Amino acid sequence: MTVKMAIPNKGRLNERSIELITKAGINLGDDWGRKLNIKVPDLDLEVFFVRAQDIPIFIDSGAVDFGITGQDVTAEAGKELKNVLNLRFGQCRLSIAAPEESAIARTGKMEDGIRVATSFPYLTRKYFEDRGISAEIVFVQGAAEIMPQLGVSDAISDLVATGSTLRMNRLKEIDTVIESEASVFTT
């Protein structure tokens, strides 16, 4: 029986995942960079290179046996997966941030009717529901930092590693929704 593993095909977790599995002695061959899957020579292992956000869905459905992805995308997928091992890379946090000059940033207070732009609608909605705040969640697929400037939202919920992108775009972190790092997940 061939064991199926999924790893991110690009992005912040790809390089470290490749480094980890090659250090573990798994030979991906010479031309793995453009392939979507590889049958590893001498092992009953097939590695699939897919979007990090899809890995929890593939694990949950049984399409793959295990995978490396972020705790943030696994929580966002809402799947009950087992975190087998924290990998100590890809650390970040999903945070609520608002424009520095806004009342939200000055007081830290978020009220009913707040509009929040995010590519993490499930976790963001849950964050506000848990606090009893009625929020309008505006789904975006990137560049959430610009949304308050465009008038699309009052605040954002986005991944933060160092905070430099927030500072560069004159946004202030208000609260953390979830801490995250790369992990190995299975059913």
mmCIF file of C-alpha atoms in Angstrom:
data_model
loop_
_atom_site.group_PDB
_atom_site.id
_atom_site.type_symbol
_atom_site.label_atom_id
_atom_site.label_comp_id
_atom_site.label_asym_id
_atom_site.label_seq_id
_atom_site.Cartn_x
_atom_site.Cartn_y
_atom_site.Cartn_z
ATOM 1 C CA MET A 1 0.000 0.000 0.000
ATOM 2 C CA THR A 2 1.389 3.402 -0.978
ATOM 3 C CA VAL A 3 1.269 6.089 1.711
ATOM 4 C CA LYS A 4 0.214 9.492 0.367
ATOM 5 C CA MET A 5 1.676 12.697 1.774
ATOM 6 C CA ALA A 6 0.770 16.299 0.917
ATOM 7 C CA ILE A 7 3.063 19.295 1.261
ATOM 8 C CA PRO A 8 2.583 22.914 0.219
ATOM 9 C CA ASN A 9 3.483 23.555 -3.419
ATOM 10 C CA LYS A 10 4.612 27.122 -2.744
ATOM 11 C CA GLY A 11 4.578 29.824 -0.154
ATOM 12 C CA ARG A 12 6.019 30.189 3.304
ATOM 13 C CA LEU A 13 5.915 26.485 4.173
ATOM 14 C CA ASN A 14 7.139 24.936 0.906
ATOM 15 C CA GLU A 15 10.910 25.354 1.207
ATOM 16 C CA ARG A 16 11.090 24.279 4.837
ATOM 17 C CA SER A 17 8.873 21.241 4.156
ATOM 18 C CA ILE A 18 11.122 20.165 1.260
ATOM 19 C CA GLU A 19 14.202 20.693 3.434
ATOM 20 C CA LEU A 20 12.666 18.631 6.227
ATOM 21 C CA ILE A 21 11.723 15.629 4.114
ATOM 22 C CA THR A 22 15.018 15.573 2.217
ATOM 23 C CA LYS A 23 16.936 15.728 5.528
ATOM 24 C CA ALA A 24 14.814 12.757 6.615
ATOM 25 C CA GLY A 25 16.330 10.825 3.707
ATOM 26 C CA ILE A 26 13.380 11.000 1.343
ATOM 27 C CA ASN A 27 14.757 11.342 -2.195
ATOM 28 C CA LEU A 28 12.435 13.415 -4.378
ATOM 29 C CA GLY A 29 14.668 13.046 -7.426
ATOM 30 C CA ASP A 30 16.105 15.786 -9.580
ATOM 31 C CA ASP A 31 13.030 17.137 -11.359
ATOM 32 C CA TRP A 32 10.528 17.458 -8.504
ATOM 33 C CA GLY A 33 10.230 21.244 -8.778
ATOM 34 C CA ARG A 34 7.564 21.311 -11.483
ATOM 35 C CA LYS A 35 5.722 18.086 -10.693
ATOM 36 C CA LEU A 36 2.463 17.923 -8.779
ATOM 37 C CA ASN A 37 3.246 14.480 -7.374
ATOM 38 C CA ILE A 38 6.213 12.166 -7.077
ATOM 39 C CA LYS A 39 6.407 8.473 -6.333
ATOM 40 C CA VAL A 40 9.452 8.248 -4.097
ATOM 41 C CA PRO A 41 11.936 5.628 -5.334
ATOM 42 C CA ASP A 42 12.500 2.716 -2.946
ATOM 43 C CA LEU A 43 9.629 3.748 -0.645
ATOM 44 C CA ASP A 44 5.908 3.098 -0.776
ATOM 45 C CA LEU A 45 5.394 6.865 -0.584
ATOM 46 C CA GLU A 46 3.815 9.336 -2.954
ATOM 47 C CA VAL A 47 4.269 13.055 -2.279
ATOM 48 C CA PHE A 48 1.686 15.522 -3.577
ATOM 49 C CA PHE A 49 2.492 19.221 -3.991
ATOM 50 C CA VAL A 50 -0.749 21.148 -3.405
ATOM 51 C CA ARG A 51 -2.045 24.421 -1.984
ATOM 52 C CA ALA A 52 -1.482 24.615 1.781
ATOM 53 C CA GLN A 53 -5.157 25.546 2.234
ATOM 54 C CA ASP A 54 -6.282 22.348 0.492
ATOM 55 C CA ILE A 55 -4.205 19.944 2.580
ATOM 56 C CA PRO A 56 -6.656 19.700 5.526
ATOM 57 C CA ILE A 57 -9.482 18.925 3.080
ATOM 58 C CA PHE A 58 -7.432 16.233 1.320
ATOM 59 C CA ILE A 59 -6.478 14.639 4.653
ATOM 60 C CA ASP A 60 -10.048 14.739 5.964
ATOM 61 C CA SER A 61 -11.430 13.188 2.767
ATOM 62 C CA GLY A 62 -8.841 10.402 2.763
ATOM 63 C CA ALA A 63 -7.267 11.535 -0.513
ATOM 64 C CA VAL A 64 -3.916 11.672 1.332
ATOM 65 C CA ASP A 65 -2.836 9.970 4.547
ATOM 66 C CA PHE A 66 -1.027 12.890 6.137
ATOM 67 C CA GLY A 67 0.390 16.297 5.320
ATOM 68 C CA ILE A 68 2.392 19.301 6.396
ATOM 69 C CA THR A 69 0.524 22.578 6.619
ATOM 70 C CA GLY A 70 -0.154 25.456 8.985
ATOM 71 C CA GLN A 71 -2.307 25.209 12.065
ATOM 72 C CA ASP A 72 -4.049 28.368 10.825
ATOM 73 C CA VAL A 73 -5.287 26.848 7.549
ATOM 74 C CA THR A 74 -6.253 23.627 9.330
ATOM 75 C CA ALA A 75 -8.330 25.561 11.867
ATOM 76 C CA GLU A 76 -9.848 27.665 9.060
ATOM 77 C CA ALA A 77 -10.890 24.489 7.211
ATOM 78 C CA GLY A 78 -12.849 23.449 10.301
ATOM 79 C CA LYS A 79 -11.698 19.837 10.027
ATOM 80 C CA GLU A 80 -11.076 17.656 13.085
ATOM 81 C CA LEU A 81 -7.553 16.469 12.307
ATOM 82 C CA LYS A 82 -4.838 15.145 14.607
ATOM 83 C CA ASN A 83 -1.811 17.362 15.020
ATOM 84 C CA VAL A 84 0.897 14.692 15.124
ATOM 85 C CA LEU A 85 3.919 16.970 15.368
ATOM 86 C CA ASN A 86 4.639 20.704 15.585
ATOM 87 C CA LEU A 87 7.536 21.435 13.229
ATOM 88 C CA ARG A 88 8.814 24.693 14.764
ATOM 89 C CA PHE A 89 8.799 26.683 11.547
ATOM 90 C CA GLY A 90 6.264 28.884 9.809
ATOM 91 C CA GLN A 91 5.357 30.628 13.057
ATOM 92 C CA CYS A 92 2.787 33.358 12.683
ATOM 93 C CA ARG A 93 -0.459 34.557 14.177
ATOM 94 C CA LEU A 94 -3.822 35.516 12.771
ATOM 95 C CA SER A 95 -4.412 38.995 14.152
ATOM 96 C CA ILE A 96 -7.007 41.712 14.110
ATOM 97 C CA ALA A 97 -5.503 45.045 13.047
ATOM 98 C CA ALA A 98 -6.918 48.503 12.371
ATOM 99 C CA PRO A 99 -5.598 51.780 10.926
ATOM 100 C CA GLU A 100 -3.297 53.530 13.423
ATOM 101 C CA GLU A 101 -5.405 56.709 13.385
ATOM 102 C CA SER A 102 -8.727 54.904 13.961
ATOM 103 C CA ALA A 103 -10.720 54.830 17.195
ATOM 104 C CA ILE A 104 -10.338 51.038 17.144
ATOM 105 C CA ALA A 105 -6.541 51.323 17.250
ATOM 106 C CA ARG A 106 -6.608 54.066 19.887
ATOM 107 C CA THR A 107 -9.012 52.295 22.260
ATOM 108 C CA GLY A 108 -8.731 48.645 21.244
ATOM 109 C CA LYS A 109 -12.518 48.525 21.376
ATOM 110 C CA MET A 110 -14.455 46.811 18.590
ATOM 111 C CA GLU A 111 -18.197 47.324 18.394
ATOM 112 C CA ASP A 112 -21.206 45.847 16.628
ATOM 113 C CA GLY A 113 -21.244 46.608 12.925
ATOM 114 C CA ILE A 114 -17.461 46.495 12.489
ATOM 115 C CA ARG A 115 -16.429 45.467 8.951
ATOM 116 C CA VAL A 116 -13.428 43.129 8.855
ATOM 117 C CA ALA A 117 -11.598 42.108 5.669
ATOM 118 C CA THR A 118 -9.942 38.689 5.752
ATOM 119 C CA SER A 119 -9.022 35.549 3.862
ATOM 120 C CA PHE A 120 -9.862 33.628 7.068
ATOM 121 C CA PRO A 121 -13.648 34.127 7.314
ATOM 122 C CA TYR A 122 -14.405 31.086 9.501
ATOM 123 C CA LEU A 123 -11.878 31.909 12.232
ATOM 124 C CA THR A 124 -12.601 35.641 12.077
ATOM 125 C CA ARG A 125 -16.375 35.142 12.324
ATOM 126 C CA LYS A 126 -15.870 32.766 15.273
ATOM 127 C CA TYR A 127 -13.552 35.264 16.998
ATOM 128 C CA PHE A 128 -16.217 37.994 16.894
ATOM 129 C CA GLU A 129 -19.096 35.639 17.753
ATOM 130 C CA ASP A 130 -17.188 34.389 20.814
ATOM 131 C CA ARG A 131 -16.945 38.014 21.986
ATOM 132 C CA GLY A 132 -20.594 38.805 21.273
ATOM 133 C CA ILE A 133 -19.718 41.352 18.591
ATOM 134 C CA SER A 134 -21.816 41.499 15.428
ATOM 135 C CA ALA A 135 -19.267 41.867 12.630
ATOM 136 C CA GLU A 136 -19.545 41.995 8.856
ATOM 137 C CA ILE A 137 -16.866 39.688 7.465
ATOM 138 C CA VAL A 138 -15.579 40.803 4.050
ATOM 139 C CA PHE A 139 -13.865 37.906 2.281
ATOM 140 C CA VAL A 140 -10.742 38.877 0.308
ATOM 141 C CA GLN A 141 -8.091 36.643 -1.188
ATOM 142 C CA GLY A 142 -5.076 38.834 -0.576
ATOM 143 C CA ALA A 143 -3.792 42.300 0.332
ATOM 144 C CA ALA A 144 -6.172 42.687 3.259
ATOM 145 C CA GLU A 145 -3.940 45.526 4.507
ATOM 146 C CA ILE A 146 -5.254 47.905 1.826
ATOM 147 C CA MET A 147 -8.941 47.311 2.569
ATOM 148 C CA PRO A 148 -9.354 49.928 5.333
ATOM 149 C CA GLN A 149 -7.668 52.547 3.121
ATOM 150 C CA LEU A 150 -10.088 51.701 0.307
ATOM 151 C CA GLY A 151 -13.046 51.985 2.686
ATOM 152 C CA VAL A 152 -13.913 48.317 2.232
ATOM 153 C CA SER A 153 -13.427 47.526 5.931
ATOM 154 C CA ASP A 154 -12.790 49.098 9.320
ATOM 155 C CA ALA A 155 -10.221 46.478 10.296
ATOM 156 C CA ILE A 156 -8.538 43.350 8.993
ATOM 157 C CA SER A 157 -7.856 39.837 10.210
ATOM 158 C CA ASP A 158 -4.614 38.667 8.631
ATOM 159 C CA LEU A 159 -1.513 36.577 9.196
ATOM 160 C CA VAL A 160 1.320 38.360 10.964
ATOM 161 C CA ALA A 161 4.850 37.060 11.411
ATOM 162 C CA THR A 162 6.933 40.114 12.309
ATOM 163 C CA GLY A 163 4.379 42.914 11.989
ATOM 164 C CA SER A 164 6.460 44.840 9.446
ATOM 165 C CA THR A 165 3.744 44.749 6.761
ATOM 166 C CA LEU A 166 1.204 46.097 9.239
ATOM 167 C CA ARG A 167 3.537 48.918 10.277
ATOM 168 C CA MET A 168 4.389 49.715 6.655
ATOM 169 C CA ASN A 169 0.674 50.104 5.939
ATOM 170 C CA ARG A 170 0.000 52.095 9.108
ATOM 171 C CA LEU A 171 -2.012 49.380 10.828
ATOM 172 C CA LYS A 172 -1.916 48.501 14.516
ATOM 173 C CA GLU A 173 -2.411 45.016 15.913
ATOM 174 C CA ILE A 174 -5.408 44.893 18.232
ATOM 175 C CA ASP A 175 -5.696 41.224 19.208
ATOM 176 C CA THR A 176 -4.617 37.715 18.242
ATOM 177 C CA VAL A 177 -7.186 35.276 16.855
ATOM 178 C CA ILE A 178 -4.903 32.211 16.735
ATOM 179 C CA GLU A 179 -1.194 31.367 16.992
ATOM 180 C CA SER A 180 0.108 29.060 14.267
ATOM 181 C CA GLU A 181 3.070 27.067 13.012
ATOM 182 C CA ALA A 182 3.674 24.265 10.527
ATOM 183 C CA SER A 183 2.600 20.848 11.737
ATOM 184 C CA VAL A 184 2.104 17.305 10.519
ATOM 185 C CA PHE A 185 -1.608 16.433 10.413
ATOM 186 C CA THR A 186 -3.526 13.191 9.882
ATOM 187 C CA THR A 187 -7.018 11.841 10.586
#
